[in-house]
Coordinates of C-alpha atoms (C1' of nucleotides) in Angstrom, one line a residue:
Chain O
X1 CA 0.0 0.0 0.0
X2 CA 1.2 3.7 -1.3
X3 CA 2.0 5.9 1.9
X4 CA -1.0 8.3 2.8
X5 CA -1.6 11.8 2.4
X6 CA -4.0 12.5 5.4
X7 CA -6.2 15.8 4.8
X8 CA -7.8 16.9 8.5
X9 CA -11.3 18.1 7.6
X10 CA -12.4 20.0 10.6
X11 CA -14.2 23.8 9.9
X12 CA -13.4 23.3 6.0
X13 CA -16.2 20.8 4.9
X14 CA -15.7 22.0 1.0
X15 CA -13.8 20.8 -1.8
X16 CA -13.2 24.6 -3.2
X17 CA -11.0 26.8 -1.9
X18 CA -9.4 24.4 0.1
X19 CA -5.8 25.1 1.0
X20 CA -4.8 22.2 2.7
X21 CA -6.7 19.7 0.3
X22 CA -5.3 21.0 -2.5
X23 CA -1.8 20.0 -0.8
X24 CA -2.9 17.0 0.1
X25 CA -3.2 16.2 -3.6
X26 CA 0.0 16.5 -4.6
X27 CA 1.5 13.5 -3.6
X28 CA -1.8 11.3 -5.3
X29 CA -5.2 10.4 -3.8
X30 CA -5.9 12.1 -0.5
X31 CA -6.9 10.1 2.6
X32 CA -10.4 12.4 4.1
X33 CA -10.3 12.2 7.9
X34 CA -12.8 13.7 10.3
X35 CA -12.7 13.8 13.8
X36 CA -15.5 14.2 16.3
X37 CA -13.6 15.7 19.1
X38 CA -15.1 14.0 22.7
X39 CA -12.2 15.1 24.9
X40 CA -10.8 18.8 24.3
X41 CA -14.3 20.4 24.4
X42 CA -16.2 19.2 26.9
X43 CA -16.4 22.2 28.5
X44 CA -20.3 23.8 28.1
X45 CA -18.9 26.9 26.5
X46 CA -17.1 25.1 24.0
X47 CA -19.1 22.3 23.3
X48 CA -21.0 21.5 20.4
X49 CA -24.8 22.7 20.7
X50 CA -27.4 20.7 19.9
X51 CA -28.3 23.2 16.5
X52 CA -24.5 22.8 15.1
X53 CA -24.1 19.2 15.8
X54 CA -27.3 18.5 13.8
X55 CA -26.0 20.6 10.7
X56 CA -22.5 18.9 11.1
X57 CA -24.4 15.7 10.5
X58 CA -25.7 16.9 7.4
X59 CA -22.9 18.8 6.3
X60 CA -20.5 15.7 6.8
X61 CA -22.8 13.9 4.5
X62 CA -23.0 16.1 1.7
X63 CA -19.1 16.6 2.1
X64 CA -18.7 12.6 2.0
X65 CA -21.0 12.4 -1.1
X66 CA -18.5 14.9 -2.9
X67 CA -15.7 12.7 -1.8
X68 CA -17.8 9.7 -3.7
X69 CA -18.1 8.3 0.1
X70 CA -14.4 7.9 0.9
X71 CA -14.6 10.0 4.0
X72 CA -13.7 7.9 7.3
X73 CA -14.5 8.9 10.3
X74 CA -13.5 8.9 14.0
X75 CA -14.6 10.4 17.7
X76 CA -12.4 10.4 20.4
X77 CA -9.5 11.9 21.5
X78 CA -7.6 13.4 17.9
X79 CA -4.4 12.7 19.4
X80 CA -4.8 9.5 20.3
X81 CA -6.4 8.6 16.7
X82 CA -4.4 9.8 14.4
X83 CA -1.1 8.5 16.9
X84 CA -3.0 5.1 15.8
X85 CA -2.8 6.1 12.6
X86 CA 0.4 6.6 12.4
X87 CA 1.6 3.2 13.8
X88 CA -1.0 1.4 11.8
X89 CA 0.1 3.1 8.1
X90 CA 3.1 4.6 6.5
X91 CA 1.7 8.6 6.6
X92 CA 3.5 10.8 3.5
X93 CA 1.9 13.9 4.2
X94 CA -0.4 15.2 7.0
X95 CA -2.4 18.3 6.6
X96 CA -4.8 20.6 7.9
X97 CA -6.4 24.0 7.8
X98 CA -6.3 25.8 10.8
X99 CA -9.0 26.7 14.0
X100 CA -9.0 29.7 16.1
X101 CA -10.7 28.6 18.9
X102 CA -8.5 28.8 22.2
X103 CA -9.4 25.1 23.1
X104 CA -8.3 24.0 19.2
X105 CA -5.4 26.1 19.0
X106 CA -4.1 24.4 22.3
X107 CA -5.1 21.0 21.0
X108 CA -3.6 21.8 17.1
X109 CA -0.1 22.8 18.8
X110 CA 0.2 19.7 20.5
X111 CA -0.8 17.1 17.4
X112 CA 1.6 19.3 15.1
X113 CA 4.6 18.5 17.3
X114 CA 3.3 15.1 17.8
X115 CA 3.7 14.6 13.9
X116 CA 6.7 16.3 13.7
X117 CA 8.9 14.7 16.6
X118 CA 7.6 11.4 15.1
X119 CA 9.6 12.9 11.4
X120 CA 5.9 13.2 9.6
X121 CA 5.7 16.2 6.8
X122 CA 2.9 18.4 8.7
X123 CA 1.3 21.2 7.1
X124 CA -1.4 23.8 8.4
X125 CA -3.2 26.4 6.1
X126 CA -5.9 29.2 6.6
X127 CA -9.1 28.2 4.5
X128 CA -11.4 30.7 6.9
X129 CA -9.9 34.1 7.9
X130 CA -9.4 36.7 5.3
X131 CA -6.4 38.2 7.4
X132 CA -4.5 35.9 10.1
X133 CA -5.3 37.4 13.6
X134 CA -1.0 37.9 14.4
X135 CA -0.7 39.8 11.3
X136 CA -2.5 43.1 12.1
X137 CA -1.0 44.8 14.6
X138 CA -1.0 48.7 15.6
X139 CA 1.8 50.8 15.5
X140 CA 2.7 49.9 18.7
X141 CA 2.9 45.9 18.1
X142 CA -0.3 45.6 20.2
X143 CA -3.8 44.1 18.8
X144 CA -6.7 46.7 18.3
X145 CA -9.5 46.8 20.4
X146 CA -12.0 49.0 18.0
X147 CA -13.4 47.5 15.3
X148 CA -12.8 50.6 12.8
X149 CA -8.7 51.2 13.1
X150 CA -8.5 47.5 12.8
X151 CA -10.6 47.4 9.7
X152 CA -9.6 50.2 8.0
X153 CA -6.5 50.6 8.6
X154 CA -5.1 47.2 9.8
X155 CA -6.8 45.1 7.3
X156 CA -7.5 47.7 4.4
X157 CA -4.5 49.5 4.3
X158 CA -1.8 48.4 5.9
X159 CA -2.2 44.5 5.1
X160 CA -1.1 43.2 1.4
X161 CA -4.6 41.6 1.0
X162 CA -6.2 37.9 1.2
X163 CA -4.3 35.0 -0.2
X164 CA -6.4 34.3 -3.3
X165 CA -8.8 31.7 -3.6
X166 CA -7.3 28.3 -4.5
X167 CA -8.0 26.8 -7.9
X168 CA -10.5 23.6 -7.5
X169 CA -9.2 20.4 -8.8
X170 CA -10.6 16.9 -9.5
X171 CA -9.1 15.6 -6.7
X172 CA -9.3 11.8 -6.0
X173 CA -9.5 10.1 -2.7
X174 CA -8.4 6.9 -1.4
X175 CA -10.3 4.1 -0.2
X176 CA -11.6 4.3 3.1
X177 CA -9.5 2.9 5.9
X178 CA -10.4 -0.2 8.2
X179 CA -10.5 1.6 11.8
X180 CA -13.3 4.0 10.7
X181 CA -16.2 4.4 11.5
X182 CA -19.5 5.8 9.5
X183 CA -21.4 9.0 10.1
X184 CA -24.1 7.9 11.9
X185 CA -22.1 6.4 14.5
X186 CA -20.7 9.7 15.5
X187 CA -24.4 10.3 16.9
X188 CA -24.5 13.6 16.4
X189 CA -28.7 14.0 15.5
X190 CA -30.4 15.0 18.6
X191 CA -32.6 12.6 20.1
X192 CA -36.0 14.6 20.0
X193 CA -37.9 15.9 17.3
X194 CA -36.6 19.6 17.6
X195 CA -34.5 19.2 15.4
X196 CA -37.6 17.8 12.9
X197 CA -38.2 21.7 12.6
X198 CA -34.9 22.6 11.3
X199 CA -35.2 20.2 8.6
X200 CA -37.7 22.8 6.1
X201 CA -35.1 25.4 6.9
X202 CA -32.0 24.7 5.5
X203 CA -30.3 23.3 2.5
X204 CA -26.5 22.7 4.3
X205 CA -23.3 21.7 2.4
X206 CA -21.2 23.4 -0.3
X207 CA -23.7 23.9 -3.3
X208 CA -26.3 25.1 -1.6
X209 CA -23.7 27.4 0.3
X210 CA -22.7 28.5 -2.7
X211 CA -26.2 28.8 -4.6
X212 CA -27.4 30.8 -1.0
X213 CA -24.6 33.1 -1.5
X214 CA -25.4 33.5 -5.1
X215 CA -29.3 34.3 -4.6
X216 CA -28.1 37.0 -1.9
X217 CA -25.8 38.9 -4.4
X218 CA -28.3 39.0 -7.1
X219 CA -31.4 39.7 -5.0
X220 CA -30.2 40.9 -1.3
X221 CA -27.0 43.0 -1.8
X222 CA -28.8 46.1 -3.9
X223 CA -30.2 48.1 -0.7
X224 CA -28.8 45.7 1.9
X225 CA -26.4 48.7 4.3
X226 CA -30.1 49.8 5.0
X227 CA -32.1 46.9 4.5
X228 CA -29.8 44.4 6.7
X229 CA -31.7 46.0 9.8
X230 CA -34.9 45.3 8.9
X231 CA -35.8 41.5 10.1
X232 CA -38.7 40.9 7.2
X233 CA -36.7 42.0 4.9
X234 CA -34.6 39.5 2.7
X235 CA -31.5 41.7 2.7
X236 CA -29.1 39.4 5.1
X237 CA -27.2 36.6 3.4
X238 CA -27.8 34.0 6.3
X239 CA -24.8 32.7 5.3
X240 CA -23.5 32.3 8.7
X241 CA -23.9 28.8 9.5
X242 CA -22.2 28.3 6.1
X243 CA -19.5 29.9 6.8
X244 CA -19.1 28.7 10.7
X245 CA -18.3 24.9 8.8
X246 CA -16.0 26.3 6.3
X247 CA -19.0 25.0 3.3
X248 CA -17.6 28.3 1.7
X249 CA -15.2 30.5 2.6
X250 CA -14.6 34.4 3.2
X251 CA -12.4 34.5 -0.2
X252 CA -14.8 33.0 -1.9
X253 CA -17.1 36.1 -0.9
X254 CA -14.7 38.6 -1.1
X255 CA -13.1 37.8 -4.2
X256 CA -16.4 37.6 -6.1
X257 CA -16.8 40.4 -8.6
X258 CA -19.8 42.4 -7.9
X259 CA -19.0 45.3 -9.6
X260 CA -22.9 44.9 -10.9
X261 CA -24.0 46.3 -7.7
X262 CA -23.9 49.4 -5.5
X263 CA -20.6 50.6 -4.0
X264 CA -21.6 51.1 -0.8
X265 CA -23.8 47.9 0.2
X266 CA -21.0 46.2 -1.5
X267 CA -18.9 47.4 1.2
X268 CA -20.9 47.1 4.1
X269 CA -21.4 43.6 3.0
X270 CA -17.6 43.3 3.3
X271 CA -17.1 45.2 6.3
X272 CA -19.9 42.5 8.1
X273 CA -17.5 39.6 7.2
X274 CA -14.8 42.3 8.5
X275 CA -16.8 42.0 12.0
X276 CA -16.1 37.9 11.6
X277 CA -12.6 38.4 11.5
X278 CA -12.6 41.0 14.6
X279 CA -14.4 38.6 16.5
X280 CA -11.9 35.8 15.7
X281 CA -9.0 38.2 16.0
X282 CA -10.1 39.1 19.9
X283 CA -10.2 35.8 21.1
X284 CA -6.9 34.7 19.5
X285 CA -5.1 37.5 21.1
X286 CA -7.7 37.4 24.3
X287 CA -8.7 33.8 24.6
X288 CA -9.2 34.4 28.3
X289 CA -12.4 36.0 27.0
X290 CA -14.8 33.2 25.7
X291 CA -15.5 32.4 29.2
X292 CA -14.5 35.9 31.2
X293 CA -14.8 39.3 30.8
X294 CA -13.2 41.6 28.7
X295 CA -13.8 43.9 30.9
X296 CA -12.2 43.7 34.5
X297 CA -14.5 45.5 35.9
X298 CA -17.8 43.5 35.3
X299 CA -16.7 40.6 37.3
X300 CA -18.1 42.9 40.1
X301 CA -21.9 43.2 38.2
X302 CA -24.2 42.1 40.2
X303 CA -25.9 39.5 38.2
X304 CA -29.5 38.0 38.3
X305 CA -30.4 34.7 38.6
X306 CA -33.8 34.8 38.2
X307 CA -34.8 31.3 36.7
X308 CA -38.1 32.3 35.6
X309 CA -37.3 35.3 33.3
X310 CA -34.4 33.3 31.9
X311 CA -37.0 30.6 31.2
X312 CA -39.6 33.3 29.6
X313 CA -36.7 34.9 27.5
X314 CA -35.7 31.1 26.1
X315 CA -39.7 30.2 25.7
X316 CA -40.4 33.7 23.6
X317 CA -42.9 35.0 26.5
X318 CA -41.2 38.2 28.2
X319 CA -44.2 40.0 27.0
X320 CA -42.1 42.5 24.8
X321 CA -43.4 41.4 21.3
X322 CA -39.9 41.6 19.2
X323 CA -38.0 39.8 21.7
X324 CA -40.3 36.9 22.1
X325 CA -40.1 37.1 18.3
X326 CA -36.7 36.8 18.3
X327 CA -36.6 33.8 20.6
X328 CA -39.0 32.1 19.0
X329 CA -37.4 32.8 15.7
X330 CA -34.6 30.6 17.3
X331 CA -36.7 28.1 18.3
X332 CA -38.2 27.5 15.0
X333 CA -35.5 28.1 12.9
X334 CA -31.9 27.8 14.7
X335 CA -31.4 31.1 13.7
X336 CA -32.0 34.7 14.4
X337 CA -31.9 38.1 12.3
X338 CA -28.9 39.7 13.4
X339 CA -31.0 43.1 13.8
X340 CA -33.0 41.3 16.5
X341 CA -30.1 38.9 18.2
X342 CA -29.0 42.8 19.6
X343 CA -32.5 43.4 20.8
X344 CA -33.1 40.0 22.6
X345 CA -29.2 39.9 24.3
X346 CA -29.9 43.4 25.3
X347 CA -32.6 42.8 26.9
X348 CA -31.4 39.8 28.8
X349 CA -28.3 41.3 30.0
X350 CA -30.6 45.2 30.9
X351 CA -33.3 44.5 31.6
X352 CA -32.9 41.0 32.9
X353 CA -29.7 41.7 34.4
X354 CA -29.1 38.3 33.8
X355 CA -25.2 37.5 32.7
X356 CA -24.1 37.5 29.3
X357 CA -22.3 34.0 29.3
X358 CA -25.9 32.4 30.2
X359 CA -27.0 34.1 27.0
X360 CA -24.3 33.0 25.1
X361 CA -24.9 29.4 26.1
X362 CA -28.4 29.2 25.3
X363 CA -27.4 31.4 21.3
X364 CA -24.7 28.2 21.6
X365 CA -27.2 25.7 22.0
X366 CA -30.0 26.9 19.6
X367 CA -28.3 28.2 16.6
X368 CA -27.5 26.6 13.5
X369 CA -24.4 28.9 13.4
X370 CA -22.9 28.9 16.9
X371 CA -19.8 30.2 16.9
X372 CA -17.2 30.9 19.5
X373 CA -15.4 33.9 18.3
X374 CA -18.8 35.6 17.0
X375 CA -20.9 34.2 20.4
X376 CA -18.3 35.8 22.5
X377 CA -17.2 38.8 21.0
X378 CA -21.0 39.9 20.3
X379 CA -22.2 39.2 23.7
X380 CA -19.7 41.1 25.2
X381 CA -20.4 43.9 22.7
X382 CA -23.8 44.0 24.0
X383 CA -23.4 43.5 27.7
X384 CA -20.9 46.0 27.6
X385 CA -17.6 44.1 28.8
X386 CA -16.1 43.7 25.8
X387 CA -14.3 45.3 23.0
X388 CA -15.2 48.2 21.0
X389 CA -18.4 48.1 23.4
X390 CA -21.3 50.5 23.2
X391 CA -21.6 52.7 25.9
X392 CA -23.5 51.3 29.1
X393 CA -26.3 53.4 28.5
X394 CA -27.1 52.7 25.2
X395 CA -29.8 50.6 26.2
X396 CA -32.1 48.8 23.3
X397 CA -35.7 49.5 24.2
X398 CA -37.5 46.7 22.4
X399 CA -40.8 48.8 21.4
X400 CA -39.3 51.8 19.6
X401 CA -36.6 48.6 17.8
X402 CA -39.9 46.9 17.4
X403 CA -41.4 50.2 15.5
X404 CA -38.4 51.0 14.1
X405 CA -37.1 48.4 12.1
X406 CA -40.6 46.0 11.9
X407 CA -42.7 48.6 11.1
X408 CA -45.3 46.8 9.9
X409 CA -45.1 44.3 12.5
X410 CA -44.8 41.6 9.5
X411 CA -41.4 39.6 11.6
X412 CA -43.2 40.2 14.7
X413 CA -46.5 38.4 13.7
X414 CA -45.1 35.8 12.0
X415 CA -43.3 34.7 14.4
X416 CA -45.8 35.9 17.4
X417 CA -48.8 35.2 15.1
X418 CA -51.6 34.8 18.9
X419 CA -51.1 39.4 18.0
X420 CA -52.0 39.2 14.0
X421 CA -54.5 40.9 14.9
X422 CA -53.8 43.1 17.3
X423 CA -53.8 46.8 15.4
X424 CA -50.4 47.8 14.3
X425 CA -49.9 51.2 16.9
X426 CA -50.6 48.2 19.8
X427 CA -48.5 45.8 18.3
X428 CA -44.7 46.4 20.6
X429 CA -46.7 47.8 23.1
X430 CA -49.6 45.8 24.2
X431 CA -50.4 46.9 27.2
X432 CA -51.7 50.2 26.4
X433 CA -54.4 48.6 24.1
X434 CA -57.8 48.5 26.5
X435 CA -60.0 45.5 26.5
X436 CA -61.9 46.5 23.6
X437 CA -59.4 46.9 21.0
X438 CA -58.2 43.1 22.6
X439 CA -61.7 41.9 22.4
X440 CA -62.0 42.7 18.4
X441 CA -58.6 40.9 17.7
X442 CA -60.4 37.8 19.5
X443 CA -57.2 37.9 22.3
X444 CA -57.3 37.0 25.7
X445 CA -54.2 39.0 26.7
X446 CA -52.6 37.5 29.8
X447 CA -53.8 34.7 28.6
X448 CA -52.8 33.9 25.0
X449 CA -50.0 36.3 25.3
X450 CA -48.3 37.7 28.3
X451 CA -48.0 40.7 30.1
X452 CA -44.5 42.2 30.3
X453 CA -42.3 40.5 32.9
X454 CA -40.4 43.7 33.9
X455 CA -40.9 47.0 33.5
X456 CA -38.8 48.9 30.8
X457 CA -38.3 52.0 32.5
X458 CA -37.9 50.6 35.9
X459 CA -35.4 47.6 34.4
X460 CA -33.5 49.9 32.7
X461 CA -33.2 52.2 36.0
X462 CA -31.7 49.4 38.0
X463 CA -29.3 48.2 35.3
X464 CA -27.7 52.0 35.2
X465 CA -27.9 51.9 39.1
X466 CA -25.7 48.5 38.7
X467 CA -23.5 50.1 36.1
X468 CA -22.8 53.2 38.5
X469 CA -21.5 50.4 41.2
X470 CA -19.3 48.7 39.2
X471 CA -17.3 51.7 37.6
X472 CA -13.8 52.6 38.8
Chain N
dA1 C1' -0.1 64.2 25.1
dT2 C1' -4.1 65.7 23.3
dC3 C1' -7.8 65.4 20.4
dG4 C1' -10.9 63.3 17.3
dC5 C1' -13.6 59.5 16.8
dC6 C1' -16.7 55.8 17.8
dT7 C1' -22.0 49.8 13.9
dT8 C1' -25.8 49.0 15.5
dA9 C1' -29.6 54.6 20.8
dT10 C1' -32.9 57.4 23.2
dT11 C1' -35.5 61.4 24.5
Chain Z
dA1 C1' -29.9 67.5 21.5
dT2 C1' -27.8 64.2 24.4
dA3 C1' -25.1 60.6 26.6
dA4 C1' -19.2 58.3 28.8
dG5 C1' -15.1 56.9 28.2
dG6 C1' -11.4 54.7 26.0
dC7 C1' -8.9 53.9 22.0
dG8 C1' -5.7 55.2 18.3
dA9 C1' -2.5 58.2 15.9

DNA sequence: ATCGCCTTATT
DNA sequence: ATAAGGCGA
């Protein structure tokens, strides 16, 4: 038997655009591993929710059918497998592009000197970030911690530019090896029929990453610096999960001519995948941050632990019409308009006063596209510990976001459909409808939909109150 | 060292 | 109109 050429598929589940594979395939047909990690993420934060490891299944199969079903799989420990491999079969090349979590970073280092000490070829790659988070730097040789210098100025100007996107080949794979194991038996559906929801939701793998990305540019991109705010609207890519798996990468997106369309959504589109790579550039250079805060100073807030408005927010029944939206948008759907994912985590973490990181893990559980670097750096953002945050203050108030940017109440009621009825001018504020105007929309309110759990005003007084405590 | 600037707001 | 405060050059 020839000596293998191992290729690592881990957040790269595409054939295009695929650094390492494409090394791989130099020395003849690659050998497609997969790993389900079991041991270097057990921790909650990092783990895999239950929304991600039902698109991984699928996403592993449509990667496998590419590969004309030569994938083989394992779960375990990596380092343990692939040291199996390694005394089992004569290894010519082993390859992989690379992760940015903390937890993978740690576990990546270790493997790679692993392979070498053991006088195996190893090569890593970047198939996901547009700019490497070591390469942008200030002046000083310190990261950035505002999203604009490092954009504009780091990335924009002062870096040479993405590597460009690597040429596709027919690449050919070799037969599957004896100690793997199929995808179903990593077990990564969910036992209950949640994720039976999902299903009518998403088409997941590289075409249909591709094809998504395609229907966005030609019918979502015209209008979408505007438009992106405005949840019933169909100017957001929901490419997300997409890209979280690597089913298509940022160069692909980037290096895509749209010259067809208008300059400036054109680059607000760019600068979105812009806020991708700050997130993953923070917790490379501040990994202590996925599970702390940024912030010193907010390990003093006095948090909440209220049980049953953390249950209401999850359920979609705080009362406040966009939220519950929102959450139930999540539910449904394992995903959430990113217009409204700012309303609902500011209201958990205000008005709530319920910590951040409980957010984060429930966002971690529920969506499709759960990512560490964009679940962390974004729920920082909006609880105010983090980077580049918005000032305390700044406080979303869900009616006037509700008014704003769902003016017709057309997210709203779809997703809260027990108010379709409910006259518009009542519909993020409830409460001040009187029983008549309920009566005519046929709703029992209280009943079929609840009262507000907190007060706005009075919520929003004690969060500023908690703010004041905690400043230096 | 100082000064302009800052994704996503509210009243 | 107003609201802090820190970052970046």
């Amino acid at each position: 038997m020839s000596k293998l050429s191992i290729h690592w598929f881990r957040k790269d589940l595409r054939l295009a655009d695929n650094p390492s594979l494409h090394f791989a395939a130099q020395n003849g047909p690659i050998t497609p591993i997969f790993i389900l990690d079991t041991v270097n993420n057990t921790q909650k934060e990092f783990n895999l929710g239950e929304a991600s490891s039902w698109w991984l299944h699928y996403s592993l199969n449509s990667l496998n059918e590419s590969l004309g079903d030569r994938i083989n799989c394992f779960s375990g420990d990596p380092l343990k497998i692939i040291e199996q491999l390694i005394s089992a079969y004569e290894i010519e090349s082993f390859s992989w592009n690379r992760c940015y979590s903390p937890w993978e970073i740690e576990r990546d280092t270790k493997i790679k000197s692993f392979l070498k000490e053991n006088d195996i070829e190893v090569k890593t790659f970047n198939a996901s970030l547009l700019w490497e988070p070591w390469e942008i730097l200030k002046d000083d040789n310190t990261p950035y911690k505002v999203f604009s210098p490092f954009y504009r100025k780091g990335c924009l100007k002062k870096h040479a530019g993405p590597r460009e996107v690597v040429a596709k080949n027919d690449y050919s794979f070799s037969d599957k090896l004896a100690s793997s194991i199929d995808i179903d038996s990593l077990k990564l559906l969910p036992k209950h029929h949640w994720k039976d929801k999902l299903n009518k939701h998403w088409k997941i793998g590289e075409k249909s990453a591709m094809e998504k990305y395609i229907h966005f540019r030609d019918n979502g991109l015209t209008g979408y610096k505007e438009g992106r705010n405005f949840p019933a609207q169909e100017n957001v890519s929901v490419l997300s999960p997409h890209l979280h798996f690597g089913e298509i990468s940022p160069h692909q997106i980037w290096f895509d001519n749209k010259s067809a369309f208008p300059e400036k959504d054109v680059a607000h589109f760019h600068s979105e995948l812009g806020w991708r790579e700050f997130s993953y550039y923070l917790i490379y250079h501040f990994p202590f941050m996925c599970t702390e805060n940024l912030n010193k100073r907010f390990d003093k807030f006095p948090w909440s632990e209220n049980q049953d408005f953390l249950s209401a927010w999850q359920k979609g029944k705080t009362g406040y019409p966009i939220v519950d939206a929102g959450m139930r948008q999540l539910w449904e759907t394992g995903y959430m308009h990113n217009r409204v994912r700012m309303i609902v985590a500011s209201f958990l973490v205000k008005n709530l006063l319920i910590d951040w990181r409980v957010g984060m893990e429930w966002f971690n559980d529920c969506l499709c596209d759960a990512d560490l670097a964009n679940n962390t750096a974004s729920w920082q953002w909006t609880a105010g510990s983090g980077a580049d945050a918005a000032p305390y203050f700044r406080i979303f108030n869900p009616i006037l976001q509700g008014k704003k940017f769902d003016p017709d109440g057309e997210y709203t009621k779809h997703f809260v459909p027990e108010l379709k009825n409910l006259p518009s001018k009542f519909l993020f504020a409830p409460w001040e409808a009187d029983d008549s105007v309920f009566e005519e929309a046929g709703i029992n309110y209280g009943e079929d939909y609840p009262k507000p759990i907190v007060s706005i005003e009075e919520s929003r007084d004690i969060a500023l109150k908690a703010y004041d405590q905690i400043k230096g």
